Coordinates of N, CA and C in Angstrom, one line a residue:
M282 N 15.9 1.6 -15.2 CA 16.4 2.4 -14.0 C 15.4 2.3 -12.9
P283 N 15.8 2.2 -11.7 CA 14.9 2.1 -10.6 C 14.2 3.4 -10.3
W284 N 12.9 3.3 -10.0 CA 12.1 4.5 -9.7 C 11.9 4.5 -8.2
Q285 N 12.1 5.7 -7.6 CA 11.8 5.7 -6.1 C 11.2 7.1 -5.8
W286 N 9.9 7.1 -5.5 CA 9.2 8.3 -5.0 C 9.6 9.5 -5.8
G287 N 9.4 9.4 -7.1 CA 9.6 10.6 -7.9 C 11.0 10.9 -8.4
C288 N 12.0 10.1 -8.0 CA 13.4 10.3 -8.4 C 14.0 9.1 -9.1
W289 N 14.6 9.3 -10.2 CA 15.4 8.3 -10.8 C 16.7 8.3 -10.0
N290 N 17.2 7.1 -9.7 CA 18.5 7.0 -9.1 C 19.6 7.3 -10.2
A291 N 20.6 8.1 -9.9 CA 21.5 8.4 -10.9 C 22.2 7.2 -11.5
S292 N 22.4 7.1 -12.8 CA 23.1 6.0 -13.4 C 23.9 6.6 -14.5
E293 N 24.7 5.7 -15.2 CA 25.6 6.2 -16.2 C 24.8 7.0 -17.3
E294 N 23.6 6.5 -17.7 CA 22.8 7.1 -18.7 C 22.4 8.5 -18.3
L295 N 22.1 8.7 -17.0 CA 21.7 10.1 -16.6 C 22.8 11.0 -16.4
K296 N 24.0 10.5 -16.4 CA 25.2 11.4 -16.3 C 25.5 12.1 -17.6
N297 N 24.9 11.7 -18.7 CA 25.1 12.3 -20.0 C 24.4 13.6 -20.0
P298 N 25.1 14.8 -20.1 CA 24.5 16.1 -20.0 C 23.4 16.4 -21.1
S299 N 23.3 15.6 -22.1 CA 22.3 15.8 -23.2 C 21.0 15.1 -22.8
V300 N 20.9 14.3 -21.8 CA 19.7 13.6 -21.4 C 18.8 14.6 -20.7
R301 N 17.5 14.6 -21.2 CA 16.5 15.4 -20.5 C 15.4 14.5 -20.1
I302 N 14.9 14.7 -18.9 CA 13.8 13.8 -18.4 C 12.7 14.7 -17.9
I303 N 11.4 14.3 -18.2 CA 10.2 15.0 -17.8 C 9.5 14.1 -16.7
F304 N 9.3 14.6 -15.6 CA 8.5 13.9 -14.5 C 7.1 14.5 -14.5
P305 N 6.1 13.7 -14.9 CA 4.7 14.2 -14.8 C 4.2 14.0 -13.3
T306 N 4.4 15.0 -12.5 CA 4.0 15.0 -11.1 C 2.7 15.8 -11.0
I307 N 1.6 15.2 -11.0 CA 0.3 15.9 -11.0 C -0.2 16.0 -9.5
E308 N 0.2 15.2 -8.7 CA -0.5 15.1 -7.3 C 0.3 15.8 -6.3
R309 N 1.5 16.3 -6.6 CA 2.3 17.0 -5.5 C 2.8 18.3 -6.0
V310 N 2.6 19.3 -5.2 CA 3.0 20.7 -5.5 C 4.5 20.9 -5.1
K311 N 5.3 21.2 -6.1 CA 6.7 21.5 -5.8 C 7.3 20.6 -4.8
N312 N 6.9 19.3 -4.9 CA 7.4 18.2 -4.0 C 7.1 18.6 -2.6
A313 N 5.9 19.2 -2.3 CA 5.6 19.5 -0.9 C 5.5 18.3 -0.1
Y314 N 5.1 17.1 -0.6 CA 5.2 15.9 0.2 C 6.5 15.3 0.2
N315 N 7.4 15.7 -0.8 CA 8.7 15.0 -1.0 C 9.9 15.8 -0.6
G316 N 9.7 17.1 -0.2 CA 10.8 17.9 0.0 C 11.4 18.3 -1.4
I317 N 12.4 19.1 -1.5 CA 12.9 19.5 -2.7 C 13.7 18.4 -3.3
L318 N 13.5 18.1 -4.6 CA 14.2 17.0 -5.3 C 15.7 17.2 -5.1
P319 N 16.4 16.3 -4.5 CA 17.9 16.4 -4.3 C 18.6 16.4 -5.7
S320 N 19.4 17.4 -5.9 CA 20.1 17.5 -7.2 C 21.0 16.3 -7.5
R321 N 21.5 15.6 -6.5 CA 22.4 14.4 -6.7 C 21.7 13.3 -7.4
Y322 N 20.4 13.3 -7.5 CA 19.7 12.2 -8.1 C 19.6 12.4 -9.6
I323 N 19.7 13.6 -10.1 CA 19.5 13.9 -11.5 C 20.2 15.2 -11.9
L324 N 20.8 15.2 -13.0 CA 21.6 16.3 -13.4 C 20.8 17.4 -14.1
C325 N 19.8 17.0 -14.9 CA 19.0 17.9 -15.6 C 17.5 17.4 -15.7
F326 N 16.6 18.2 -15.2 CA 15.2 17.6 -15.2 C 14.2 18.7 -15.5
T327 N 13.0 18.2 -15.8 CA 11.8 19.0 -16.0 C 10.7 18.3 -15.2
K328 N 9.9 19.1 -14.5 CA 8.9 18.5 -13.6 C 7.6 19.3 -14.0
I329 N 6.5 18.5 -14.2 CA 5.2 19.1 -14.4 C 4.3 18.9 -13.2
L330 N 3.7 19.9 -12.8 CA 2.8 19.7 -11.6 C 1.5 20.5 -11.7
G331 N 0.6 20.2 -10.8 CA -0.7 20.9 -10.9 C -1.6 20.5 -9.7
K332 N -2.9 20.4 -9.9 CA -3.9 20.2 -8.9 C -3.8 21.1 -7.7
A333 N -3.1 20.7 -6.7 CA -3.0 21.5 -5.5 C -2.4 22.8 -5.7
L334 N -1.7 23.0 -6.8 CA -1.1 24.3 -7.1 C -2.2 25.4 -7.2
G335 N -3.4 25.0 -7.6 CA -4.5 25.9 -7.7 C -5.3 26.0 -6.5
G336 N -4.8 25.4 -5.4 CA -5.5 25.5 -4.1 C -6.8 24.8 -4.1
G337 N -7.0 23.9 -5.0 CA -8.3 23.2 -5.1 C -9.4 24.1 -5.6
V338 N -9.1 25.3 -6.0 CA -10.1 26.3 -6.4 C -10.2 26.5 -7.9
I339 N -9.0 26.4 -8.6 CA -9.0 26.7 -10.0 C -8.0 25.8 -10.7
P340 N -8.2 25.4 -11.9 CA -7.3 24.5 -12.6 C -6.0 25.3 -13.1
V341 N -4.9 24.8 -12.7 CA -3.6 25.4 -13.0 C -2.5 24.4 -13.0
S342 N -1.5 24.5 -13.8 CA -0.4 23.6 -13.8 C 0.9 24.5 -14.0
A343 N 2.0 23.8 -13.8 CA 3.3 24.6 -14.0 C 4.3 23.6 -14.5
V344 N 5.4 24.2 -15.0 CA 6.5 23.4 -15.4 C 7.7 24.0 -14.7
L345 N 8.5 23.1 -14.0 CA 9.7 23.4 -13.3 C 10.9 22.8 -14.0
A346 N 11.9 23.5 -14.2 CA 13.1 23.0 -14.9 C 14.3 23.8 -14.5
N347 N 15.5 23.2 -14.7 CA 16.7 24.0 -14.4 C 17.0 24.9 -15.6
K348 N 17.9 25.8 -15.4 CA 18.3 26.8 -16.4 C 18.6 26.2 -17.7
D349 N 19.4 25.1 -17.7 CA 19.8 24.5 -19.0 C 18.6 24.1 -19.8
V350 N 17.5 23.6 -19.2 CA 16.3 23.1 -19.9 C 15.5 24.4 -20.3
M351 N 15.3 25.3 -19.4 CA 14.4 26.4 -19.7 C 14.9 27.3 -20.8
L352 N 16.2 27.4 -20.9 CA 16.8 28.2 -22.0 C 16.7 27.5 -23.4
C353 N 16.4 26.2 -23.4 CA 16.2 25.5 -24.6 C 14.8 25.7 -25.2
I354 N 13.8 26.1 -24.3 CA 12.4 26.2 -24.7 C 12.2 27.6 -25.3
Q355 N 11.8 27.7 -26.5 CA 11.5 28.9 -27.2 C 10.1 29.3 -27.2
P356 N 9.7 30.5 -27.4 CA 8.3 30.9 -27.4 C 7.5 30.1 -28.5
G357 N 6.4 29.5 -28.1 CA 5.6 28.7 -29.0 C 5.9 27.3 -29.0
Q358 N 6.9 26.8 -28.3 CA 7.3 25.4 -28.2 C 6.6 24.7 -27.1
H359 N 6.1 25.4 -26.1 CA 5.4 24.8 -24.9 C 4.0 25.3 -24.9
G360 N 3.1 24.4 -24.8 CA 1.7 24.8 -24.7 C 1.1 24.3 -23.5
S361 N -0.1 24.9 -23.1 CA -0.7 24.5 -21.9 C -2.2 24.8 -22.0
T362 N -3.0 23.9 -21.5 CA -4.5 24.1 -21.5 C -4.9 25.4 -20.9
F363 N -4.3 25.7 -19.7 CA -4.7 26.9 -19.0 C -3.6 28.0 -19.0
G364 N -2.6 27.9 -19.9 CA -1.5 28.8 -19.9 C -2.0 30.2 -20.1
G365 N -1.3 31.2 -19.4 CA -1.6 32.6 -19.6 C -2.8 33.1 -18.9
N366 N -3.4 32.3 -18.0 CA -4.6 32.7 -17.3 C -4.2 33.5 -16.1
P367 N -4.5 34.8 -16.1 CA -4.0 35.7 -15.0 C -4.6 35.3 -13.6
L368 N -5.9 34.9 -13.6 CA -6.5 34.5 -12.3 C -5.8 33.2 -11.8
A369 N -5.6 32.2 -12.7 CA -5.0 31.0 -12.3 C -3.5 31.2 -11.8
S370 N -2.8 32.1 -12.5 CA -1.5 32.5 -12.1 C -1.4 33.1 -10.7
A371 N -2.4 34.0 -10.4 CA -2.4 34.6 -9.1 C -2.7 33.6 -8.0
V372 N -3.6 32.7 -8.3 CA -4.0 31.6 -7.3 C -2.7 30.8 -7.1
A373 N -2.0 30.4 -8.1 CA -0.8 29.5 -8.0 C 0.3 30.3 -7.2
I374 N 0.5 31.5 -7.4 CA 1.5 32.3 -6.7 C 1.1 32.4 -5.2
A375 N -0.2 32.6 -4.9 CA -0.7 32.7 -3.5 C -0.5 31.3 -2.9
S376 N -0.8 30.2 -3.6 CA -0.6 28.9 -3.1 C 0.8 28.6 -2.7
L377 N 1.7 29.0 -3.6 CA 3.2 28.8 -3.3 C 3.6 29.6 -2.1
E378 N 3.1 30.8 -2.0 CA 3.4 31.7 -0.8 C 3.0 31.1 0.5
V379 N 1.8 30.5 0.5 CA 1.3 29.8 1.7 C 2.2 28.6 2.0
I380 N 2.6 27.8 1.0 CA 3.5 26.7 1.3 C 4.8 27.2 1.9
K381 N 5.3 28.3 1.4 CA 6.6 28.9 2.0 C 6.4 29.5 3.3
I382 N 5.4 30.4 3.5 CA 5.2 31.1 4.7 C 4.9 30.1 5.9
E383 N 4.0 29.2 5.6 CA 3.6 28.3 6.6 C 4.5 27.1 6.8
R384 N 5.6 27.1 6.0 CA 6.7 26.0 6.1 C 6.0 24.7 6.0
L385 N 5.2 24.5 5.0 CA 4.5 23.2 4.8 C 5.4 22.1 4.4
V386 N 6.4 22.4 3.7 CA 7.4 21.3 3.3 C 8.0 20.7 4.6
E387 N 8.4 21.6 5.5 CA 9.0 21.1 6.7 C 8.0 20.4 7.6
R388 N 6.8 21.0 7.6 CA 5.7 20.4 8.4 C 5.4 19.0 7.9
S389 N 5.3 18.9 6.6 CA 5.1 17.6 6.0 C 6.1 16.6 6.4
A390 N 7.3 17.0 6.4 CA 8.4 16.0 6.8 C 8.2 15.6 8.3
Q391 N 7.9 16.5 9.2 CA 7.6 16.2 10.6 C 6.4 15.4 10.8
M392 N 5.3 15.8 10.2 CA 4.1 15.0 10.3 C 4.2 13.6 9.7
G393 N 4.9 13.6 8.6 CA 5.1 12.3 7.9 C 5.9 11.3 8.7
E394 N 6.9 11.9 9.4 CA 7.7 11.0 10.3 C 6.8 10.4 11.4
E395 N 5.9 11.2 12.0 CA 5.0 10.7 13.0 C 4.1 9.7 12.4
L396 N 3.5 9.9 11.3 CA 2.6 9.0 10.6 C 3.3 7.7 10.3
A397 N 4.4 7.8 9.7 CA 5.2 6.6 9.3 C 5.6 5.8 10.6
G398 N 5.9 6.5 11.7 CA 6.2 5.8 12.9 C 5.1 5.0 13.4
Q399 N 3.9 5.6 13.4 CA 2.7 4.8 13.8 C 2.4 3.6 12.9
L400 N 2.6 3.8 11.6 CA 2.3 2.7 10.7 C 3.4 1.6 10.8
L401 N 4.6 2.0 11.1 CA 5.6 1.0 11.4 C 5.3 0.2 12.6
K402 N 4.7 0.8 13.6 CA 4.3 0.1 14.8 C 3.3 -1.0 14.5
I403 N 2.3 -0.6 13.6 CA 1.3 -1.6 13.1 C 2.0 -2.7 12.3
Q404 N 3.0 -2.3 11.5 CA 3.7 -3.4 10.7 C 4.4 -4.4 11.7
Q405 N 5.0 -3.8 12.8 CA 5.7 -4.7 13.7 C 4.7 -5.6 14.5
Q406 N 3.5 -5.1 14.7 CA 2.4 -5.8 15.4 C 1.8 -6.9 14.5
Y407 N 1.8 -6.6 13.2 CA 1.1 -7.6 12.2 C 2.1 -7.8 11.0
P408 N 3.3 -8.4 11.2 CA 4.2 -8.5 10.2 C 3.8 -9.5 9.1
D409 N 2.8 -10.4 9.4 CA 2.3 -11.3 8.3 C 1.4 -10.6 7.4
Y410 N 0.8 -9.5 7.8 CA -0.1 -8.8 6.9 C 0.5 -7.5 6.3
V411 N 1.3 -6.8 7.0 CA 1.9 -5.5 6.5 C 3.3 -5.9 6.0
K412 N 3.5 -5.8 4.7 CA 4.8 -6.2 4.1 C 5.8 -5.0 4.3
E413 N 5.4 -3.8 4.0 CA 6.3 -2.6 4.0 C 5.5 -1.3 4.2
V414 N 6.2 -0.4 4.9 CA 5.7 1.0 5.0 C 6.8 1.8 4.4
R415 N 6.5 2.7 3.4 CA 7.5 3.5 2.7 C 6.9 4.8 2.4
G416 N 7.8 5.8 2.2 CA 7.3 7.1 1.8 C 8.2 8.2 2.2
R417 N 7.8 9.4 2.0 CA 8.5 10.6 2.4 C 7.5 11.7 2.7
G418 N 7.7 12.4 3.8 CA 6.8 13.4 4.2 C 5.4 12.8 4.4
L419 N 4.4 13.5 4.0 CA 3.0 13.0 4.1 C 2.6 12.2 2.9
F420 N 3.5 11.7 2.2 CA 3.2 10.8 1.0 C 3.7 9.4 1.4
I421 N 2.8 8.6 2.0 CA 3.2 7.3 2.6 C 2.4 6.2 2.0
G422 N 3.0 5.1 1.6 CA 2.4 3.9 1.1 C 2.6 2.7 2.1
V423 N 1.5 1.9 2.2 CA 1.6 0.7 3.0 C 1.3 -0.5 2.0
E424 N 2.2 -1.4 1.9 CA 2.0 -2.6 1.1 C 1.7 -3.8 2.0
F425 N 0.7 -4.5 1.6 CA 0.2 -5.6 2.3 C 0.8 -6.9 1.7
N426 N 0.9 -7.9 2.5 CA 1.3 -9.3 2.0 C 0.1 -9.8 1.3
S427 N 0.1 -9.9 0.0 CA -1.0 -10.4 -0.8 C -1.5 -11.8 -0.4
K428 N -0.6 -12.6 -0.1 CA -0.9 -14.0 0.2 C -1.8 -14.0 1.5
N429 N -1.4 -13.3 2.5 CA -2.1 -13.3 3.8 C -3.3 -12.4 3.8
L430 N -3.3 -11.4 2.9 CA -4.5 -10.5 2.9 C -5.7 -11.1 2.1
F431 N -5.4 -11.9 1.1 CA -6.4 -12.5 0.3 C -7.5 -13.1 1.1
P432 N -8.8 -12.9 0.8 CA -9.3 -12.3 -0.4 C -9.6 -10.8 -0.3
V433 N -9.2 -10.2 0.8 CA -9.3 -8.8 1.0 C -8.3 -8.0 0.1
S434 N -8.7 -6.9 -0.4 CA -7.8 -6.0 -1.2 C -7.6 -4.7 -0.5
G435 N -6.7 -3.9 -1.1 CA -6.4 -2.6 -0.6 C -7.7 -1.7 -0.6
Y436 N -8.5 -2.0 -1.6 CA -9.8 -1.2 -1.7 C -10.7 -1.4 -0.5
E437 N -10.8 -2.7 -0.1 CA -11.6 -3.0 1.1 C -11.0 -2.4 2.4
V438 N -9.7 -2.4 2.5 CA -9.1 -1.8 3.6 C -9.4 -0.4 3.7
C439 N -9.3 0.3 2.5 CA -9.6 1.8 2.5 C -11.0 2.1 2.8
K440 N -12.0 1.2 2.4 CA -13.4 1.4 2.8 C -13.5 1.3 4.3
K441 N -12.9 0.3 4.9 CA -12.9 0.2 6.4 C -12.3 1.4 7.1
L442 N -11.2 1.9 6.6 CA -10.5 3.0 7.1 C -11.4 4.3 7.1
K443 N -12.2 4.4 6.0 CA -13.1 5.5 5.8 C -14.1 5.6 6.9
Y444 N -14.6 4.4 7.3 CA -15.6 4.4 8.4 C -15.0 4.7 9.7
R445 N -13.7 4.7 9.8 CA -13.0 5.1 11.0 C -12.5 6.5 10.9
G446 N -12.8 7.2 9.9 CA -12.4 8.6 9.7 C -11.1 8.8 9.1
V447 N -10.5 7.8 8.4 CA -9.2 7.9 7.8 C -9.4 7.7 6.3
L448 N -9.0 8.7 5.5 CA -9.1 8.6 4.0 C -7.7 8.1 3.5
A449 N -7.8 7.1 2.7 CA -6.6 6.5 2.0 C -7.1 6.1 0.6
K450 N -6.1 5.9 -0.3 CA -6.4 5.5 -1.6 C -5.7 4.2 -2.0
P451 N -6.5 3.2 -2.5 CA -5.8 2.0 -2.9 C -5.1 2.2 -4.2
T452 N -3.9 1.6 -4.3 CA -3.1 1.6 -5.6 C -2.7 0.2 -5.8
H453 N -3.1 -0.5 -6.8 CA -2.9 -1.9 -7.0 C -3.8 -2.6 -6.0
D454 N -3.7 -3.9 -5.9 CA -4.5 -4.7 -5.0 C -4.0 -4.7 -3.6
T455 N -2.7 -4.5 -3.4 CA -2.1 -4.7 -2.1 C -1.5 -3.5 -1.5
I456 N -1.6 -2.3 -2.1 CA -1.0 -1.1 -1.6 C -2.0 0.0 -1.4
I457 N -1.9 0.7 -0.2 CA -2.8 1.8 0.0 C -1.8 3.0 0.2
R458 N -2.4 4.2 -0.1 CA -1.6 5.4 -0.1 C -2.3 6.4 0.8
F459 N -1.5 6.9 1.8 CA -2.0 8.0 2.6 C -1.3 9.3 2.2
T460 N -2.2 10.3 1.8 CA -1.7 11.6 1.4 C -2.6 12.6 2.0
P461 N -2.5 12.8 3.3 CA -3.4 13.8 4.0 C -3.0 15.2 3.6
P462 N -3.9 16.1 3.7 CA -3.6 17.5 3.3 C -2.5 18.1 4.2
L463 N -1.7 19.0 3.7 CA -0.6 19.6 4.4 C -1.1 20.4 5.6
C464 N -2.3 20.7 5.7 CA -2.8 21.5 6.8 C -3.3 20.6 8.0
I465 N -3.1 19.3 7.9 CA -3.6 18.4 8.9 C -3.0 18.7 10.3
R466 N -3.8 18.6 11.3 CA -3.3 18.8 12.7 C -3.1 17.5 13.4

């Protein structure tokens, strides 16, 4: 099944109501970079998330699922390294409140549109080097044409960007990922 930015495209297999899928999403809080997962993609899901949920201050993770899944989990069937930590829970709740109050999901969509627009201009200017710009919100990937980029890799491009004040992460040899913080101006 094709994977696209955290969503399986619906297929016959996924239309079976007994199918349960777990998405291990550690780098995005409640799809803050992705917007809310559209229900048309999947009928029943479970999503695991963390890192930013603790505001970068405390380790915390969470499990999101629809009612059908959550009602199947009985006490003692789900474990967590940091489960039941009252301080971590308070931090996570405060973090989610900030995301909601400051409308960070909407802001991510707007800022991501601007960033993607600028990256698409670079792609148009250098089509032999930039193969594709893709993403959603502030979670954007740039794929380079490996043939034309060789012997330079995404890692070297990221190092050069760092010296220009832009942080990006290489993924594979020819893809770099931009995931600026949601508070970026």
